Short mmCIF file of C-alpha atoms in Angstrom, two decimals:
data_model
loop_
_atom_site.label_atom_id
_atom_site.label_comp_id
_atom_site.label_asym_id
_atom_site.label_seq_id
_atom_site.Cartn_x
_atom_site.Cartn_y
_atom_site.Cartn_z
CA MET A 1 -15.20 21.81 11.17
CA ALA A 2 -12.18 21.26 8.93
CA ASN A 3 -10.65 17.82 9.21
CA VAL A 4 -7.08 19.11 8.91
CA LYS A 5 -5.72 22.26 10.47
CA GLU A 6 -3.81 24.19 7.86
CA VAL A 7 -0.43 24.92 9.39
CA SER A 8 1.35 25.73 12.59
CA LYS A 9 2.24 29.32 13.40
CA ALA A 10 5.84 28.91 12.34
CA ARG A 11 6.74 31.37 9.59
CA PRO A 12 8.32 29.97 6.43
CA ARG A 13 11.91 31.02 6.04
CA HIS A 14 13.12 29.14 2.97
CA ASP A 15 12.36 29.31 -0.69
CA ALA A 16 9.61 26.89 -1.73
CA LYS A 17 11.78 25.33 -4.43
CA PRO A 18 14.33 22.80 -3.14
CA ALA A 19 17.48 21.82 -4.91
CA ALA A 20 17.27 19.71 -8.04
CA HIS A 21 17.44 15.95 -7.68
CA GLY A 22 18.55 13.10 -9.94
CA TYR A 23 16.34 10.58 -11.70
CA GLU A 24 15.13 7.34 -10.13
CA PHE A 25 13.29 4.30 -11.54
CA GLY A 26 15.20 4.56 -14.82
CA GLY A 27 14.19 8.16 -15.47
CA PRO A 28 11.36 9.18 -17.84
CA LEU A 29 11.56 5.95 -19.87
CA GLY A 30 11.45 3.79 -16.76
CA VAL A 31 8.48 5.54 -15.17
CA THR A 32 6.61 5.41 -18.48
CA GLY A 33 7.08 1.64 -18.50
CA ILE A 34 5.89 1.40 -14.89
CA THR A 35 2.85 3.57 -15.61
CA ILE A 36 1.80 1.26 -18.44
CA GLY A 37 3.06 -2.07 -17.11
CA LEU A 38 1.81 -2.19 -13.52
CA PRO A 39 -1.86 -1.46 -14.32
CA LEU A 40 -1.63 -4.29 -16.87
CA VAL A 41 -0.39 -6.61 -14.10
CA CYS A 42 -3.50 -5.76 -12.05
CA TYR A 43 -5.80 -6.59 -14.96
CA LEU A 44 -3.88 -9.77 -15.85
CA SER A 45 -4.09 -11.03 -12.28
CA ASN A 46 -7.87 -11.13 -12.78
CA PHE A 47 -7.93 -12.37 -16.37
CA LEU A 48 -5.36 -15.17 -16.07
CA CYS A 49 -6.52 -16.51 -12.68
CA ASN A 50 -10.29 -16.70 -12.60
CA ASP A 51 -13.40 -18.72 -11.74
CA ILE A 52 -14.27 -19.28 -15.40
CA SER A 53 -11.55 -21.70 -16.53
CA GLY A 54 -8.89 -21.90 -13.80
CA CYS A 55 -5.68 -20.52 -12.37
CA PRO A 56 -3.71 -20.19 -14.56
CA VAL A 57 -6.18 -20.34 -17.43
CA PRO A 58 -5.75 -23.37 -19.77
CA SER A 59 -4.60 -21.19 -22.67
CA VAL A 60 -1.57 -20.17 -20.61
CA LEU A 61 -0.86 -23.75 -19.54
CA HIS A 62 -0.98 -24.92 -23.17
CA PRO A 63 0.14 -21.92 -25.24
CA ARG A 64 0.98 -23.94 -28.39
CA SER A 65 -2.59 -25.10 -28.84
CA ALA A 66 -4.16 -21.82 -27.72
CA THR A 67 -5.96 -19.50 -30.11
CA LEU A 68 -7.14 -15.95 -29.69
CA GLU A 69 -10.71 -17.17 -29.34
CA SER A 70 -9.80 -19.78 -26.72
CA LEU A 71 -7.82 -17.18 -24.79
CA LYS A 72 -10.78 -14.79 -24.80
CA LYS A 73 -13.07 -17.58 -23.62
CA ASP A 74 -10.70 -18.75 -20.89
CA THR A 75 -10.04 -15.26 -19.54
CA GLY A 76 -13.63 -14.05 -19.66
CA TRP A 77 -12.74 -11.19 -21.98
CA PRO A 78 -15.77 -8.81 -22.15
CA GLU A 79 -18.00 -9.25 -25.19
CA ASN A 80 -17.90 -5.49 -25.83
CA GLY A 81 -14.10 -5.41 -25.66
CA LEU A 82 -12.23 -2.70 -23.78
CA ALA A 83 -15.48 -0.90 -23.01
CA GLY A 84 -16.36 -3.83 -20.76
CA LEU A 85 -13.50 -2.96 -18.43
CA ALA A 86 -15.37 0.11 -17.24
CA SER A 87 -18.84 0.85 -15.92
CA TRP A 88 -20.48 4.16 -15.18
CA LYS A 89 -22.40 2.54 -12.32
CA VAL A 90 -19.26 1.11 -10.74
CA THR A 91 -17.43 4.40 -11.23
CA ALA A 92 -20.24 6.29 -9.50
CA TRP A 93 -20.19 3.91 -6.53
CA THR A 94 -16.41 4.11 -6.36
CA LEU A 95 -16.51 7.92 -6.22
CA ALA A 96 -19.21 7.67 -3.53
CA PHE A 97 -16.84 5.40 -1.58
CA TYR A 98 -14.14 8.09 -1.71
CA LEU A 99 -16.64 10.78 -0.74
CA LEU A 100 -17.76 8.74 2.26
CA SER A 101 -14.14 8.44 3.43
CA ALA A 102 -13.69 12.20 3.05
CA ILE A 103 -16.91 12.94 4.98
CA LEU A 104 -16.07 10.60 7.84
CA GLN A 105 -12.71 12.27 8.48
CA PRO A 106 -14.11 15.57 9.84
CA ILE A 107 -17.21 14.01 11.42
CA LEU A 108 -15.67 11.26 13.53
CA PRO A 109 -13.42 11.90 16.53
CA GLY A 110 -9.68 11.76 15.97
CA THR A 111 -6.21 12.75 17.09
CA GLU A 112 -4.70 16.05 16.00
CA VAL A 113 -0.92 16.01 15.66
CA GLU A 114 1.86 18.02 14.05
CA GLY A 115 4.01 16.61 11.27
CA VAL A 116 7.79 16.74 11.17
CA LYS A 117 9.48 20.08 10.57
CA LEU A 118 9.50 21.08 6.91
CA LYS A 119 12.40 22.69 5.07
CA ASN A 120 10.58 26.02 5.28
CA GLY A 121 10.62 25.78 9.08
CA GLY A 122 6.93 25.14 9.70
CA LYS A 123 4.90 22.08 10.64
CA LEU A 124 1.64 20.96 9.08
CA LYS A 125 -1.17 19.79 11.32
CA TYR A 126 -3.17 16.62 10.74
CA LYS A 127 -6.33 15.02 12.10
CA PHE A 128 -6.15 11.23 12.14
CA ASN A 129 -9.13 8.89 12.56
CA ALA A 130 -8.73 6.23 9.86
CA PHE A 131 -9.31 3.55 12.52
CA TYR A 132 -12.74 4.88 13.47
CA SER A 133 -13.61 5.60 9.85
CA GLY A 134 -12.73 2.05 8.86
CA LEU A 135 -14.63 0.55 11.79
CA PHE A 136 -17.71 2.57 10.81
CA VAL A 137 -17.74 1.10 7.30
CA LEU A 138 -16.97 -2.41 8.57
CA THR A 139 -19.78 -2.16 11.14
CA VAL A 140 -22.29 -1.26 8.43
CA ALA A 141 -21.01 -4.13 6.27
CA GLY A 142 -21.22 -6.47 9.25
CA ALA A 143 -24.80 -5.47 9.98
CA GLY A 144 -25.74 -6.10 6.35
CA THR A 145 -24.05 -9.51 6.45
CA ILE A 146 -25.92 -10.48 9.62
CA ALA A 147 -29.16 -9.52 7.93
CA GLN A 148 -28.55 -11.03 4.48
CA GLY A 149 -25.58 -13.35 4.86
CA ALA A 150 -23.15 -13.95 2.03
CA GLU A 151 -25.72 -12.54 -0.40
CA PHE A 152 -25.36 -9.05 1.09
CA PRO A 153 -25.26 -6.81 -2.03
CA LEU A 154 -21.92 -5.23 -1.09
CA TRP A 155 -20.14 -8.59 -1.38
CA THR A 156 -21.83 -9.67 -4.60
CA PHE A 157 -21.33 -6.23 -6.17
CA ILE A 158 -17.59 -6.19 -5.46
CA TRP A 159 -17.01 -9.79 -6.62
CA ASP A 160 -18.99 -9.32 -9.84
CA ASN A 161 -17.33 -6.00 -10.71
CA GLN A 162 -13.65 -6.39 -9.92
CA LEU A 163 -12.45 -5.33 -13.38
CA PRO A 164 -14.53 -2.12 -13.45
CA ILE A 165 -13.41 -1.43 -9.87
CA ILE A 166 -9.79 -1.60 -11.01
CA THR A 167 -10.60 0.79 -13.85
CA ALA A 168 -12.46 3.25 -11.63
CA ASN A 169 -9.67 3.41 -9.05
CA LEU A 170 -7.07 3.67 -11.81
CA GLY A 171 -9.01 6.65 -13.13
CA VAL A 172 -8.93 8.27 -9.69
CA ALA A 173 -5.16 7.67 -9.52
CA PHE A 174 -4.56 9.28 -12.92
CA ALA A 175 -6.90 12.19 -12.18
CA SER A 176 -5.49 12.96 -8.72
CA ALA A 177 -1.88 12.73 -9.93
CA THR A 178 -2.63 15.07 -12.84
CA PHE A 179 -4.56 17.54 -10.68
CA VAL A 180 -1.81 17.74 -8.08
CA TYR A 181 0.90 18.05 -10.75
CA VAL A 182 -0.81 20.99 -12.49
CA ARG A 183 -1.63 22.67 -9.20
CA SER A 184 1.97 22.34 -7.98
CA PHE A 185 3.01 25.16 -10.32
CA SER A 186 1.14 27.58 -8.04
CA VAL A 187 3.59 26.90 -5.18
CA LYS A 188 5.29 30.21 -4.37
CA ALA A 189 8.24 31.02 -2.17
CA GLY A 190 7.27 32.04 1.37
CA ASN A 191 3.62 30.98 1.00
CA ALA A 192 1.53 31.07 4.16
CA GLU A 193 0.24 27.50 3.67
CA LEU A 194 3.79 26.08 3.91
CA ARG A 195 3.48 24.37 0.53
CA GLU A 196 6.73 22.86 -0.76
CA LEU A 197 8.05 21.03 -3.77
CA ALA A 198 9.42 17.53 -3.20
CA GLU A 199 13.17 17.17 -3.58
CA GLY A 200 13.01 14.66 -6.43
CA GLY A 201 9.87 15.90 -8.17
CA HIS A 202 10.86 19.03 -10.06
CA THR A 203 13.36 17.82 -12.64
CA GLY A 204 11.60 19.67 -15.44
CA ASN A 205 10.56 16.46 -17.23
CA LEU A 206 6.75 16.36 -17.34
CA ILE A 207 6.16 12.60 -17.27
CA TYR A 208 8.80 11.97 -14.61
CA ASP A 209 7.65 14.75 -12.28
CA TRP A 210 4.01 13.72 -12.77
CA PHE A 211 4.91 10.16 -11.80
CA ILE A 212 7.20 10.92 -8.83
CA GLY A 213 5.15 13.80 -7.47
CA ARG A 214 6.07 17.45 -7.73
CA GLU A 215 4.45 18.81 -4.57
CA LEU A 216 5.39 17.34 -1.19
CA ASN A 217 2.15 17.70 0.78
CA PRO A 218 -0.69 18.83 -1.51
CA ARG A 219 -3.90 19.84 0.21
CA ILE A 220 -7.34 20.77 -1.01
CA THR A 221 -10.32 22.44 0.65
CA LEU A 222 -13.69 20.81 -0.07
CA PRO A 223 -17.06 22.50 0.63
CA LEU A 224 -18.62 21.40 3.94
CA ILE A 225 -15.71 18.99 4.54
CA GLY A 226 -12.74 21.26 4.99
CA VAL A 227 -9.07 20.71 4.31
CA ILE A 228 -7.96 17.30 3.04
CA ASP A 229 -4.27 16.40 3.02
CA ILE A 230 -4.34 14.38 -0.20
CA LYS A 231 -1.25 12.27 0.40
CA SER A 232 -2.00 11.15 3.96
CA PHE A 233 -5.67 10.60 3.02
CA MET A 234 -4.81 8.33 0.11
CA GLU A 235 -2.09 6.53 2.06
CA LEU A 236 -4.32 4.76 4.59
CA ARG A 237 -7.98 5.33 3.82
CA PRO A 238 -9.67 4.30 0.54
CA GLY A 239 -7.06 1.81 -0.69
CA MET A 240 -6.50 0.10 2.65
CA LEU A 241 -10.23 -0.18 3.27
CA LEU A 242 -10.84 -1.55 -0.23
CA TRP A 243 -8.16 -4.18 0.38
CA LEU A 244 -9.95 -5.42 3.51
CA LEU A 245 -13.34 -5.31 1.77
CA LEU A 246 -11.91 -7.42 -1.08
CA ASP A 247 -10.73 -10.00 1.46
CA LEU A 248 -14.15 -10.12 3.10
CA THR A 249 -15.77 -10.31 -0.33
CA ALA A 250 -13.66 -13.39 -1.04
CA ILE A 251 -14.87 -15.08 2.15
CA ALA A 252 -18.49 -14.41 1.21
CA ARG A 253 -17.91 -15.74 -2.30
CA GLN A 254 -16.22 -18.91 -1.02
CA TYR A 255 -19.25 -19.60 1.15
CA ARG A 256 -21.72 -18.90 -1.68
CA ALA A 257 -19.85 -21.13 -4.14
CA HIS A 258 -18.60 -23.93 -1.90
CA GLY A 259 -20.75 -23.81 1.22
CA VAL A 260 -17.71 -23.53 3.52
CA VAL A 261 -15.32 -20.98 4.92
CA THR A 262 -11.90 -22.61 5.18
CA ASP A 263 -9.21 -22.06 7.78
CA SER A 264 -6.80 -20.84 5.06
CA ILE A 265 -8.93 -17.94 3.86
CA VAL A 266 -9.77 -16.95 7.43
CA LEU A 267 -6.09 -17.02 8.34
CA VAL A 268 -4.99 -14.79 5.45
CA THR A 269 -7.85 -12.37 6.07
CA VAL A 270 -7.10 -12.14 9.79
CA PHE A 271 -3.40 -11.52 9.09
CA GLN A 272 -4.13 -8.80 6.59
CA ALA A 273 -6.89 -7.29 8.72
CA LEU A 274 -4.46 -7.11 11.64
CA TYR A 275 -1.94 -5.34 9.43
CA ILE A 276 -4.58 -2.86 8.20
CA LEU A 277 -6.10 -2.19 11.63
CA ASP A 278 -2.63 -1.71 13.07
CA ALA A 279 -1.79 0.82 10.34
CA TRP A 280 -5.02 2.69 11.05
CA TRP A 281 -4.48 2.66 14.82
CA MET A 282 -0.87 3.80 14.46
CA GLU A 283 -1.78 6.38 11.81
CA PRO A 284 0.31 9.22 13.31
CA ALA A 285 3.45 7.09 12.87
CA MET A 286 2.96 7.56 9.13
CA LEU A 287 4.29 11.10 9.47
CA THR A 288 7.87 9.87 9.93
CA THR A 289 7.83 7.58 6.87
CA ILE A 290 9.61 8.38 3.61
CA ASP A 291 6.26 8.58 1.80
CA ILE A 292 5.29 11.61 3.87
CA THR A 293 8.63 13.27 4.66
CA THR A 294 10.37 12.89 1.29
CA ASP A 295 8.29 11.65 -1.64
CA GLY A 296 5.97 13.99 -3.47
CA PHE A 297 2.43 12.92 -4.32
CA GLY A 298 2.23 11.78 -7.92
CA PHE A 299 1.07 8.78 -9.89
CA MET A 300 3.56 6.53 -8.08
CA LEU A 301 1.85 6.95 -4.70
CA ALA A 302 -1.67 7.42 -6.10
CA PHE A 303 -1.56 4.19 -8.09
CA GLY A 304 0.25 2.30 -5.34
CA ASP A 305 -2.24 3.35 -2.66
CA LEU A 306 -5.48 3.07 -4.65
CA VAL A 307 -4.93 0.26 -7.17
CA TRP A 308 -1.79 -1.81 -6.70
CA LEU A 309 -2.18 -2.34 -2.95
CA PRO A 310 -5.83 -3.48 -2.79
CA ILE A 311 -5.74 -5.51 -6.01
CA THR A 312 -2.43 -7.37 -5.77
CA TYR A 313 -2.42 -7.74 -1.99
CA SER A 314 -5.78 -9.53 -2.05
CA ILE A 315 -4.82 -12.11 -4.71
CA GLN A 316 -4.43 -14.85 -2.08
CA THR A 317 -7.96 -14.53 -0.69
CA ARG A 318 -9.36 -14.22 -4.20
CA TYR A 319 -7.63 -17.49 -5.14
CA LEU A 320 -8.90 -19.24 -2.01
CA ALA A 321 -12.43 -18.04 -2.75
CA MET A 322 -12.25 -19.94 -6.03
CA HIS A 323 -10.26 -22.97 -4.80
CA PRO A 324 -10.65 -23.69 -1.05
CA VAL A 325 -7.61 -25.04 0.79
CA ARG A 326 -7.84 -26.75 4.18
CA LEU A 327 -4.70 -26.48 6.30
CA GLY A 328 -5.61 -28.41 9.41
CA ALA A 329 -4.30 -27.74 12.93
CA VAL A 330 -0.62 -28.32 12.12
CA GLY A 331 -0.71 -26.15 9.01
CA VAL A 332 -2.46 -23.33 10.85
CA ALA A 333 0.06 -23.47 13.72
CA ALA A 334 3.01 -23.32 11.33
CA VAL A 335 1.66 -20.30 9.46
CA LEU A 336 0.74 -18.56 12.73
CA ALA A 337 4.30 -18.93 13.97
CA VAL A 338 5.71 -17.30 10.83
CA CYS A 339 3.29 -14.37 11.03
CA ALA A 340 3.83 -13.85 14.77
CA ALA A 341 7.60 -13.65 14.33
CA GLY A 342 7.33 -11.08 11.56
CA TYR A 343 4.73 -8.97 13.33
CA TYR A 344 6.67 -8.87 16.58
CA VAL A 345 9.75 -7.47 14.85
CA PHE A 346 7.62 -5.07 12.79
CA ARG A 347 5.80 -3.50 15.70
CA ALA A 348 8.73 -3.51 18.13
CA ALA A 349 11.09 -1.85 15.65
CA ASN A 350 8.61 0.77 14.47
CA ASN A 351 7.50 1.62 18.00
CA GLU A 352 11.14 2.04 18.97
CA LYS A 353 11.83 4.43 16.09
CA ASN A 354 8.67 6.45 16.60
CA ARG A 355 9.27 6.86 20.35
CA PHE A 356 12.87 7.85 19.74
CA ARG A 357 11.85 10.53 17.25
CA THR A 358 8.92 11.93 19.20
CA ASP A 359 10.09 11.58 22.83
CA PRO A 360 13.77 10.64 23.30
CA SER A 361 13.33 10.79 27.08
CA ASP A 362 10.87 7.89 27.06
CA PRO A 363 12.39 5.35 29.52
CA ARG A 364 11.64 2.53 27.09
CA ILE A 365 14.18 3.90 24.58
CA SER A 366 16.28 6.46 26.48
CA HIS A 367 19.11 3.94 26.94
CA LEU A 368 19.62 3.42 23.20
CA GLN A 369 22.90 4.50 21.61
CA TYR A 370 22.94 6.82 18.63
CA ILE A 371 25.14 8.93 16.39
CA GLN A 372 24.54 12.68 16.50
CA THR A 373 24.87 13.89 12.89
CA LYS A 374 25.98 17.31 11.69
CA SER A 375 22.55 17.78 10.12
CA GLY A 376 20.96 17.65 13.57
CA SER A 377 19.40 14.19 13.19
CA ARG A 378 20.26 11.20 15.36
CA LEU A 379 20.86 7.71 13.98
CA LEU A 380 20.18 4.73 16.23
CA VAL A 381 23.02 2.21 16.45
CA SER A 382 21.56 -0.09 19.11
CA GLY A 383 18.24 -1.79 19.75
CA TRP A 384 16.39 -3.09 16.72
CA TRP A 385 17.95 -0.48 14.45
CA GLY A 386 21.40 -1.63 15.49
CA VAL A 387 20.64 -5.11 14.15
CA ALA A 388 20.11 -3.91 10.58
CA ARG A 389 19.72 -0.47 9.02
CA HIS A 390 16.30 -1.43 7.62
CA ILE A 391 15.16 -4.10 10.04
CA ASN A 392 11.52 -3.12 9.47
CA TYR A 393 11.79 -4.32 5.88
CA LEU A 394 12.81 -7.78 7.05
CA SER A 395 9.79 -7.98 9.35
CA ASP A 396 7.48 -7.02 6.50
CA TRP A 397 8.95 -9.73 4.27
CA ILE A 398 8.62 -12.40 6.97
CA MET A 399 4.95 -11.54 7.35
CA SER A 400 4.47 -11.73 3.59
CA TRP A 401 5.29 -15.47 3.77
CA ALA A 402 2.38 -16.01 6.13
CA TRP A 403 0.06 -14.33 3.64
CA CYS A 404 1.09 -16.68 0.81
CA LEU A 405 1.71 -20.04 2.50
CA PRO A 406 -2.01 -20.78 3.17
CA THR A 407 -2.59 -21.08 -0.59
CA GLY A 408 -0.29 -24.12 -0.65
CA VAL A 409 0.98 -25.46 -3.97
CA ALA A 410 -1.48 -23.43 -5.97
CA GLY A 411 -3.10 -24.05 -9.34
CA PHE A 412 -6.42 -25.48 -10.58
CA VAL A 413 -8.63 -25.94 -13.61
CA ILE A 414 -12.41 -25.85 -13.73
CA ARG A 415 -14.17 -28.94 -15.06
CA ASP A 416 -17.92 -29.39 -15.00
CA GLY A 417 -18.24 -26.38 -12.74
CA ALA A 418 -15.82 -27.71 -10.12
CA THR A 419 -12.23 -26.74 -9.36
CA VAL A 420 -9.76 -29.57 -9.92
CA GLN A 421 -6.06 -29.51 -9.09
CA ASP A 422 -4.58 -31.76 -11.80
CA ASP A 423 -0.92 -32.28 -12.65
CA ASP A 424 -0.99 -29.68 -15.43
CA ALA A 425 -2.18 -26.85 -13.20
CA ARG A 426 -0.64 -27.82 -9.87
CA GLY A 427 2.13 -25.39 -8.89
CA TRP A 428 1.62 -22.94 -11.75
CA GLY A 429 -0.93 -20.97 -9.74
CA MET A 430 1.90 -20.02 -7.38
CA ALA A 431 2.91 -17.43 -9.97
CA PHE A 432 -0.16 -15.56 -8.71
CA THR A 433 -0.51 -16.54 -5.07
CA TYR A 434 3.21 -16.08 -4.30
CA PHE A 435 3.63 -13.08 -6.59
CA TYR A 436 3.36 -10.75 -3.62
CA LEU A 437 6.27 -12.48 -1.89
CA VAL A 438 8.65 -11.97 -4.83
CA TYR A 439 7.38 -8.49 -5.67
CA PHE A 440 7.69 -7.40 -2.06
CA ALA A 441 11.31 -8.56 -1.84
CA VAL A 442 12.17 -6.56 -4.97
CA LEU A 443 10.26 -3.55 -3.65
CA LEU A 444 12.00 -3.61 -0.28
CA ILE A 445 15.48 -3.95 -1.80
CA HIS A 446 14.77 -1.12 -4.22
CA ARG A 447 13.42 1.05 -1.46
CA GLU A 448 16.42 0.24 0.70
CA ILE A 449 18.73 1.34 -2.12
CA ARG A 450 16.76 4.60 -2.43
CA ASP A 451 16.99 5.12 1.32
CA GLU A 452 20.75 4.50 1.31
CA GLU A 453 21.37 6.98 -1.52
CA LYS A 454 19.30 9.70 0.12
CA CYS A 455 20.87 9.16 3.53
CA ALA A 456 24.40 9.20 2.07
CA LYS A 457 23.66 12.60 0.52
CA LYS A 458 22.01 13.93 3.65
CA TYR A 459 24.47 12.73 6.30
CA GLY A 460 27.77 12.47 4.38
CA ALA A 461 30.62 11.26 6.61
CA ASP A 462 28.17 10.52 9.44
CA TRP A 463 26.43 7.97 7.24
CA LYS A 464 29.73 6.21 6.53
CA GLU A 465 30.34 5.95 10.25
CA TYR A 466 26.80 4.70 10.76
CA LYS A 467 27.31 1.93 8.18
CA LYS A 468 30.43 0.81 10.04
CA ARG A 469 28.45 0.62 13.29
CA VAL A 470 25.46 -1.11 11.64
CA PRO A 471 26.84 -3.08 8.66
CA SER A 472 23.75 -5.14 7.76
CA ARG A 473 21.18 -3.60 5.41
CA ILE A 474 18.07 -5.79 5.82
CA VAL A 475 18.98 -9.38 6.73
CA PRO A 476 21.48 -9.48 9.63
CA GLY A 477 24.77 -11.01 8.55
CA ILE A 478 23.54 -11.78 5.01
CA TYR A 479 22.50 -8.55 3.29
#
């Protein structure tokens, strides 16, 4: 049984090649910098904040007295150099992890839904069961933990091999982006599979199109598994699951090293697990996001889904595994209040949008006011989306505070095998534990700018009217 039905019966009526689109992210030079720079950030987050010498490492705290040898010692640089960043064993297990995710999709029960209408007039069909797939893996991991405790091999393997895991997933990101890019040149006008090129992914520049994504919804048929929609598969399955496994690995490591599991690490893990489980449960809502409807699948999404998300989003729990922080009842209550506020806005706003798009007659949203555009779309000007044009981004950023606050005023050094928060290190570790907060704000503003540009082109005068009705971009009354 194929896990994704190929297409609806609608016949394509447009050419497969959409109109050309301008550069984003600084064009070819900018995306080259991102392709090189962001993987380095993932590696550095492990090297410069570790359980060998501290967070940040002493060589960074005292750069004038640092030498190359002291830096290598402090960071735990592999004795065999760059070769130590990779492992055939870890790569094999990583590929098995992806294969398991692919196998579970057709085997487990799920919901079959149609995507939004494509430019060629058809609709692709999807089978969604990331929630059940994730629960299957977590149940197996839970059973192993009950049997063997924090020494369960899954947890020790992940903690001991985080650098090779980054490398293996980076390799998958590069390989999948390259495969999809090369294959995109077989997209033909009027094809029966409803394959399309993404609006911004066929500029003619190789590196830029490879990064942005040339094909909108690439799919592949695997023996005995069936059709896999590569973009939707990567969006919520392997990377999201790895993120949660990294959090749980951190809890196991904290217990092995310190003999406790603190309220701070539990809090962050629960918050992030809630976010992940919610994304899995609401998987069909993904079909109305810009990642699916607009962006092609290239290195940008592959790296973001498979490497950047699990590695950088789990920095807080990794830090807490090395340096436990106890919040107490008051601290826990304060952080819970921040997270609850953000999550309420997040789920309420996204539910409102999804219901409005899929069933406008739903009594829960039928009273909302909207602008009917000449393009046929409708823009909400009341409810949550009348508060700010990108109110969902604000909710995400509020929740990001709750993920970082439990780490406190971060920073420690390791002396005689114990973590010590002295005056030199105190506060400097926040460059790591609060990195997500700053990065996420930049990401959301950049994405909002991209959204605004695309909507201005799509809706024209209607978008100008919409901005008058809803003047705030993300933060009501401020931005």
